[in-house]
Short mmCIF file of C-alpha atoms in Angstrom, two decimals:
data_model
loop_
_atom_site.label_atom_id
_atom_site.label_comp_id
_atom_site.label_asym_id
_atom_site.label_seq_id
_atom_site.Cartn_x
_atom_site.Cartn_y
_atom_site.Cartn_z
CA UNK A 1 96.50 48.83 65.76
CA UNK A 2 92.84 49.60 63.90
CA UNK A 3 92.25 46.17 62.00
CA UNK A 4 95.36 44.68 61.78
CA UNK A 5 93.74 42.36 63.64
CA UNK A 6 91.31 41.54 61.68
CA UNK A 7 88.87 42.75 60.38
CA UNK A 8 88.28 44.93 61.04
CA UNK A 9 80.67 57.23 72.10
CA UNK A 10 79.70 58.37 74.87
CA UNK A 11 78.38 62.10 74.33
CA UNK A 12 80.67 63.34 76.76
CA UNK A 13 83.80 62.75 75.99
CA UNK A 14 85.56 65.10 73.81
CA UNK A 15 86.40 64.54 70.14
CA UNK A 16 90.04 63.43 71.05
CA UNK A 17 88.66 61.02 73.97
CA UNK A 18 85.55 59.78 71.30
CA UNK A 19 88.39 59.15 68.11
CA UNK A 20 90.27 57.70 71.17
CA UNK A 21 87.61 55.59 72.52
CA UNK A 22 85.54 54.07 69.37
CA UNK A 23 89.56 53.20 68.31
CA UNK A 24 90.00 51.28 71.38
CA UNK A 25 86.31 49.71 70.79
CA UNK A 26 87.20 48.73 67.74
CA UNK A 27 90.27 46.93 68.60
CA UNK A 28 88.94 45.20 71.11
CA UNK A 29 85.71 43.90 68.92
CA UNK A 30 88.25 43.24 65.62
CA UNK A 31 90.77 41.26 68.35
CA UNK A 32 87.39 38.89 69.23
CA UNK A 33 87.21 38.34 66.31
CA UNK A 34 90.11 36.70 65.24
CA UNK A 35 90.83 35.10 68.37
CA UNK A 36 89.30 31.84 67.55
CA UNK A 37 89.21 28.08 68.81
CA UNK A 38 89.97 25.66 66.42
CA UNK A 39 86.52 25.36 64.06
CA UNK A 40 87.78 25.28 61.16
CA UNK A 41 86.48 21.77 60.30
CA UNK A 42 83.34 22.81 58.85
CA UNK A 43 84.95 24.95 56.60
CA UNK A 44 84.08 26.37 52.79
CA UNK A 45 86.55 26.44 50.42
CA UNK A 46 87.20 28.39 46.81
CA UNK A 47 88.94 25.75 45.97
CA UNK A 48 87.96 24.56 43.01
CA UNK A 49 88.31 27.54 41.45
CA UNK A 50 91.56 27.22 40.68
CA UNK A 51 93.77 24.54 38.58
CA UNK A 52 97.09 25.42 39.99
CA UNK A 53 96.72 23.63 44.25
CA UNK A 54 100.37 24.05 46.46
CA UNK A 55 101.37 24.27 49.86
CA UNK A 56 104.08 26.21 50.34
CA UNK A 57 106.83 26.27 53.32
CA UNK A 58 108.10 29.59 54.19
CA UNK A 59 111.43 30.73 54.84
CA UNK A 60 111.98 31.96 58.18
CA UNK A 61 114.28 34.66 59.39
CA UNK A 62 113.30 35.54 62.44
CA UNK A 63 114.41 39.39 63.69
CA UNK A 64 115.29 41.74 66.41
CA UNK A 65 113.75 44.99 68.01
CA UNK A 66 110.30 44.25 67.44
CA UNK A 67 107.62 43.31 69.61
CA UNK A 68 104.28 42.05 69.11
CA UNK A 69 104.25 42.79 65.49
CA UNK A 70 101.15 44.23 64.15
CA UNK A 71 101.77 45.53 60.53
CA UNK A 72 104.39 45.43 57.70
CA UNK A 73 105.20 47.66 54.99
CA UNK A 74 107.28 47.38 52.12
CA UNK A 75 109.45 49.98 50.63
CA UNK A 76 111.93 49.91 47.83
CA UNK A 77 115.15 49.28 49.81
CA UNK A 78 113.92 48.70 53.39
CA UNK A 79 111.04 46.96 55.61
CA UNK A 80 108.87 48.80 58.71
CA UNK A 81 107.61 46.55 61.44
CA UNK A 82 104.60 48.40 63.33
CA UNK A 83 104.71 46.93 66.82
CA UNK A 84 102.76 47.04 70.07
CA UNK A 85 104.51 48.73 72.64
CA UNK A 86 103.83 50.71 75.64
CA UNK A 87 104.12 55.15 75.86
CA UNK A 88 106.81 56.34 75.22
CA UNK A 89 108.27 53.81 73.59
CA UNK A 90 109.31 53.27 69.29
CA UNK A 91 106.96 51.74 67.11
CA UNK A 92 108.47 51.34 64.33
CA UNK A 93 111.36 48.84 63.53
CA UNK A 94 113.41 49.01 60.12
CA UNK A 95 114.96 46.37 58.27
CA UNK A 96 117.25 45.66 55.10
CA UNK A 97 115.11 44.60 52.75
CA UNK A 98 118.05 42.70 51.50
CA UNK A 99 119.58 41.17 54.55
CA UNK A 100 117.21 41.03 57.06
CA UNK A 101 119.19 42.65 59.35
CA UNK A 102 118.06 45.33 62.04
CA UNK A 103 119.33 49.23 61.44
CA UNK A 104 117.24 51.40 64.23
CA UNK A 105 113.63 52.12 65.34
CA UNK A 106 111.36 54.98 65.62
CA UNK A 107 107.53 56.77 65.86
CA UNK A 108 107.77 57.09 69.30
CA UNK A 109 104.73 56.19 70.97
CA UNK A 110 102.98 59.88 73.04
CA UNK A 111 101.14 62.44 73.23
CA UNK A 112 104.37 65.48 72.53
CA UNK A 113 105.48 66.83 69.86
CA UNK A 114 105.41 64.38 66.20
CA UNK A 115 104.36 61.18 68.87
CA UNK A 116 101.08 59.41 68.30
CA UNK A 117 99.31 56.94 70.12
CA UNK A 118 96.95 55.32 67.90
CA UNK A 119 99.43 54.98 64.97
CA UNK A 120 99.15 53.28 61.57
CA UNK A 121 101.21 53.84 58.01
CA UNK A 122 100.41 54.46 54.62
CA UNK A 123 100.22 51.54 53.50
CA UNK A 124 101.57 52.22 49.41
CA UNK A 125 104.75 54.79 51.11
CA UNK A 126 106.67 56.15 48.36
CA UNK A 127 110.47 54.58 47.16
CA UNK A 128 112.11 54.97 50.30
CA UNK A 129 109.10 57.75 51.74
CA UNK A 130 106.93 56.64 54.55
CA UNK A 131 103.77 58.25 55.89
CA UNK A 132 102.23 57.41 59.21
CA UNK A 133 98.77 58.41 60.31
CA UNK A 134 98.48 59.56 64.24
CA UNK A 135 94.25 58.04 64.30
CA UNK A 136 93.96 60.48 67.57
CA UNK A 137 93.91 63.62 65.72
CA UNK A 138 94.02 62.77 62.19
CA UNK A 139 97.68 64.11 61.19
CA UNK A 140 99.78 62.47 58.99
CA UNK A 141 103.42 62.30 59.96
CA UNK A 142 105.71 62.27 57.20
CA UNK A 143 109.66 60.38 57.43
CA UNK A 144 112.95 59.64 54.58
CA UNK A 145 113.74 55.91 55.60
CA UNK A 146 117.86 55.73 55.61
CA UNK A 147 119.82 53.20 56.10
CA UNK A 148 121.33 55.66 59.56
CA UNK A 149 117.62 56.88 60.87
CA UNK A 150 114.36 58.77 59.12
CA UNK A 151 114.36 62.18 58.97
CA UNK A 152 111.48 64.02 59.61
CA UNK A 153 110.34 65.53 56.40
CA UNK A 154 107.10 66.93 57.18
CA UNK A 155 103.63 67.31 59.53
CA UNK A 156 99.98 67.64 58.32
CA UNK A 157 96.86 67.75 59.95
CA UNK A 158 93.29 66.46 58.10
CA UNK A 159 90.38 68.12 58.03
CA UNK A 160 87.96 65.98 58.71
CA UNK A 161 85.06 64.92 61.12
CA UNK A 162 85.19 62.92 63.58
CA UNK A 163 83.77 59.50 61.61
CA UNK A 164 86.22 57.04 64.08
CA UNK A 165 88.95 55.66 62.84
CA UNK A 166 90.27 54.98 59.78
CA UNK A 167 90.83 51.41 58.87
CA UNK A 168 93.20 51.54 55.91
CA UNK A 169 94.90 54.08 54.85
CA UNK A 170 96.46 54.60 50.86
CA UNK A 171 97.41 57.31 49.13
CA UNK A 172 95.87 57.73 45.74
CA UNK A 173 98.25 60.68 44.31
CA UNK A 174 99.99 63.91 46.13
CA UNK A 175 96.68 65.47 47.21
CA UNK A 176 94.49 63.06 47.31
CA UNK A 177 94.30 60.05 50.54
CA UNK A 178 91.30 56.74 50.67
CA UNK A 179 90.67 54.78 53.10
CA UNK A 180 87.99 52.89 55.17
CA UNK A 181 86.12 54.51 58.47
CA UNK A 182 84.04 52.01 60.65
CA UNK A 183 80.25 53.21 59.14
CA UNK A 184 81.32 50.57 55.88
CA UNK A 185 82.46 53.82 54.05
CA UNK A 186 85.15 54.06 51.38
CA UNK A 187 86.38 57.34 51.19
CA UNK A 188 88.77 59.74 49.28
CA UNK A 189 90.06 62.85 50.90
CA UNK A 190 91.75 65.87 49.22
CA UNK A 191 94.58 67.24 51.45
CA UNK A 192 95.11 70.34 49.56
CA UNK A 193 91.37 71.60 49.53
CA UNK A 194 90.95 69.84 53.05
CA UNK A 195 88.01 68.09 52.03
CA UNK A 196 86.24 64.91 51.60
CA UNK A 197 85.94 64.03 47.71
CA UNK A 198 84.05 61.24 47.47
CA UNK A 199 81.71 58.58 50.00
CA UNK A 200 80.89 55.32 48.82
CA UNK A 201 78.94 53.84 51.00
CA UNK A 202 78.77 50.77 50.85
CA UNK A 203 76.29 49.68 53.14
CA UNK A 204 73.59 51.72 50.22
CA UNK A 205 75.10 49.96 47.74
CA UNK A 206 74.69 46.26 49.09
CA UNK A 207 70.85 47.20 49.64
CA UNK A 208 71.08 46.74 53.53
CA UNK A 209 69.48 47.74 55.81
CA UNK A 210 70.87 48.85 59.67
CA UNK A 211 70.13 45.48 60.76
CA UNK A 212 72.77 43.05 58.71
CA UNK A 213 74.88 46.14 58.26
CA UNK A 214 77.49 43.86 59.16
CA UNK A 215 77.81 42.10 56.01
CA UNK A 216 78.86 45.09 54.56
CA UNK A 217 81.78 44.77 56.38
CA UNK A 218 85.88 44.64 54.24
CA UNK A 219 89.13 44.37 53.59
CA UNK A 220 90.38 46.48 50.83
CA UNK A 221 93.88 47.39 48.98
CA UNK A 222 94.41 49.86 46.38
CA UNK A 223 97.01 49.87 43.87
CA UNK A 224 98.16 52.73 40.68
CA UNK A 225 94.09 53.80 40.62
CA UNK A 226 92.79 50.09 41.25
CA UNK A 227 91.23 48.98 44.34
CA UNK A 228 90.41 45.09 45.64
CA UNK A 229 87.61 44.63 47.79
CA UNK A 230 87.41 40.98 50.15
CA UNK A 231 83.57 40.69 52.36
CA UNK A 232 84.29 39.55 55.19
CA UNK A 233 80.70 37.81 55.73
CA UNK A 234 80.04 37.21 51.53
CA UNK A 235 82.06 34.87 49.51
CA UNK A 236 82.41 37.47 47.58
CA UNK A 237 86.29 39.85 46.06
CA UNK A 238 85.07 43.30 43.60
CA UNK A 239 87.90 44.44 42.18
CA UNK A 240 86.78 49.19 41.53
CA UNK A 241 88.82 51.68 40.25
CA UNK A 242 90.01 55.59 42.20
CA UNK A 243 90.47 58.53 39.55
CA UNK A 244 93.64 60.83 39.99
CA UNK A 245 90.44 63.03 41.51
CA UNK A 246 89.11 60.89 44.05
CA UNK A 247 86.21 59.39 42.45
CA UNK A 248 85.15 55.92 43.51
CA UNK A 249 83.56 52.85 40.70
CA UNK A 250 83.33 49.47 41.76
CA UNK A 251 81.41 47.49 38.97
CA UNK A 252 81.00 44.16 39.78
CA UNK A 253 79.15 45.77 43.28
CA UNK A 254 75.55 43.60 42.15
CA UNK A 255 77.46 40.88 41.66
CA UNK A 256 78.71 40.95 45.50
CA UNK A 257 74.93 41.57 46.20
CA UNK A 258 73.75 38.54 44.53
CA UNK A 259 75.49 36.10 47.11
CA UNK A 260 74.65 37.47 50.29
CA UNK A 261 72.84 35.31 52.32
CA UNK A 262 70.71 36.94 55.60
CA UNK A 263 70.45 33.46 56.73
CA UNK A 264 72.25 34.72 60.20
CA UNK A 265 75.04 32.30 59.89
CA UNK A 266 78.46 33.96 60.92
CA UNK A 267 81.37 32.50 58.48
CA UNK A 268 84.25 34.68 58.02
CA UNK A 269 85.71 35.15 54.71
CA UNK A 270 88.49 37.09 53.43
CA UNK A 271 89.75 38.57 55.87
CA UNK A 272 92.64 40.80 54.49
CA UNK A 273 93.31 41.24 50.81
CA UNK A 274 96.40 42.91 49.42
CA UNK A 275 97.27 43.88 45.10
CA UNK A 276 100.92 44.08 43.55
CA UNK A 277 100.90 45.33 39.63
CA UNK A 278 99.79 41.69 38.70
CA UNK A 279 98.18 39.32 40.84
CA UNK A 280 95.93 40.34 44.26
CA UNK A 281 95.97 37.86 47.86
CA UNK A 282 93.41 37.39 49.56
CA UNK A 283 93.65 35.52 52.56
CA UNK A 284 90.49 32.91 52.73
CA UNK A 285 88.88 31.50 56.23
CA UNK A 286 85.94 30.47 54.95
CA UNK A 287 84.63 29.12 58.67
CA UNK A 288 82.96 30.15 61.42
CA UNK A 289 85.71 31.12 64.47
CA UNK A 290 85.14 30.15 67.97
CA UNK A 291 85.08 32.70 70.88
CA UNK A 292 87.03 33.50 74.04
CA UNK A 293 87.44 36.32 76.44
CA UNK A 294 90.93 37.46 76.92
CA UNK A 295 91.91 39.47 74.11
CA UNK A 296 95.99 40.19 75.21
CA UNK A 297 97.09 36.68 75.03
CA UNK A 298 99.00 36.56 71.64
CA UNK A 299 99.62 32.77 71.66
CA UNK A 300 96.09 32.04 72.28
CA UNK A 301 95.85 33.56 67.72
CA UNK A 302 94.88 30.17 65.65
CA UNK A 303 93.12 31.57 61.77
CA UNK A 304 93.64 29.81 59.97
CA UNK A 305 93.80 31.15 56.10
CA UNK A 306 94.18 29.98 52.57
CA UNK A 307 95.35 31.90 50.46
CA UNK A 308 93.77 33.03 47.07
CA UNK A 309 96.01 34.43 44.37
CA UNK A 310 93.81 36.17 41.53
CA UNK A 311 95.18 38.34 38.82
CA UNK A 312 93.89 42.41 38.63
CA UNK A 313 91.12 41.21 36.95
CA UNK A 314 89.96 38.13 39.39
CA UNK A 315 90.88 34.94 37.09
CA UNK A 316 92.42 32.30 39.61
CA UNK A 317 95.87 31.74 39.54
CA UNK A 318 96.85 29.89 42.12
CA UNK A 319 95.78 28.29 45.69
CA UNK A 320 98.10 28.13 48.21
CA UNK A 321 97.42 26.25 51.75
CA UNK A 322 100.13 27.59 54.15
CA UNK A 323 102.42 24.93 56.06
CA UNK A 324 102.89 27.33 59.03
CA UNK A 325 100.89 30.12 60.77
CA UNK A 326 100.74 33.19 59.31
CA UNK A 327 98.93 36.56 60.01
CA UNK A 328 98.24 39.46 57.36
CA UNK A 329 99.77 38.66 54.02
CA UNK A 330 101.76 41.16 51.97
CA UNK A 331 102.37 41.18 48.78
CA UNK A 332 105.81 41.85 46.86
CA UNK A 333 105.69 44.70 44.84
CA UNK A 334 107.63 42.86 42.23
CA UNK A 335 108.01 39.58 42.26
CA UNK A 336 105.52 36.09 42.83
CA UNK A 337 106.07 36.26 46.93
CA UNK A 338 104.34 37.42 49.70
CA UNK A 339 105.09 38.38 53.53
CA UNK A 340 103.61 37.38 56.67
CA UNK A 341 104.68 36.82 60.38
CA UNK A 342 103.24 33.73 62.64
CA UNK A 343 102.36 35.04 66.06
CA UNK A 344 102.76 32.11 67.64
CA UNK A 345 105.98 30.91 67.50
CA UNK A 346 108.53 32.33 70.24
CA UNK A 347 110.56 34.64 68.44
CA UNK A 348 109.57 37.41 66.04
CA UNK A 349 109.89 36.74 63.00
CA UNK A 350 109.79 37.45 59.37
CA UNK A 351 107.99 34.93 56.66
CA UNK A 352 108.60 34.88 52.37
CA UNK A 353 106.48 32.92 50.77
CA UNK A 354 108.39 32.15 46.87
CA UNK A 355 104.34 31.35 44.53
#
């Protein structure tokens, strides 16, 4: 579940318990941030930067066999929806990308062999090969997704010291993964060498101390050796690169640092970012959400997003206001469209926006 709802220790616990504990705390904190009263009237917007400004109503497809949608990964022939389920139930639902027809479910939630308790999907599948990671055990399971079933290929455990739940996980190449941690580090890991390759410390890069650590909160996306970072409490996006050895460089970080306002505002700017070969998609809020005490009711979600589309070098392309509620948006790998879902709808759904 991790940062799907936003972004974003006890010494008597063993290592596995610590992972689960930290993971659950992060879910609670992030859900509290995303579930909001409508305080969106007092908001900022970057709309003036864009020459093209549109409102878009999506096409809506109601889907079967999904429950409390958490994430969506687009593949060549299929898309996979991650569901919030109870133990012993299937966490992933597979759909035909053309017809939106439900095909089957897989990935049991549990402690058994090839089961996961704190699952996330690696965000950039290779064709129709999907990897999932168990946040509690740092174990990666690989599957070939077909029209009939998901064929298990292999599993591998990461020899990674405890850093809490890994936030977004992408594959750089056959050996290297990239992810971020609760400590605001952006990190690469070499599976073959079984060690971390590079750690980009966002706190140090932004010149922040522990008191102002929240200003280093961010969400990131990766695509073909390029990364995009959207900052949650800074009105800024940065782009950078990751080479094939895992070294991370973010050239515009000084410009981001210059935009930091330590006045104490809790205004949230960029909640999610995504990218394909041509564009960066950024989900922008620009206001300070209110808070409610209960986080279990999905119908209480009410974030109001604007969608900003940029070129890969951050030239503003199009400003979009969705004519429906959305949660996390995923840009299509090919073509000018993106997908999301409406958590306020009575039925599970897939939204497609053509821009």
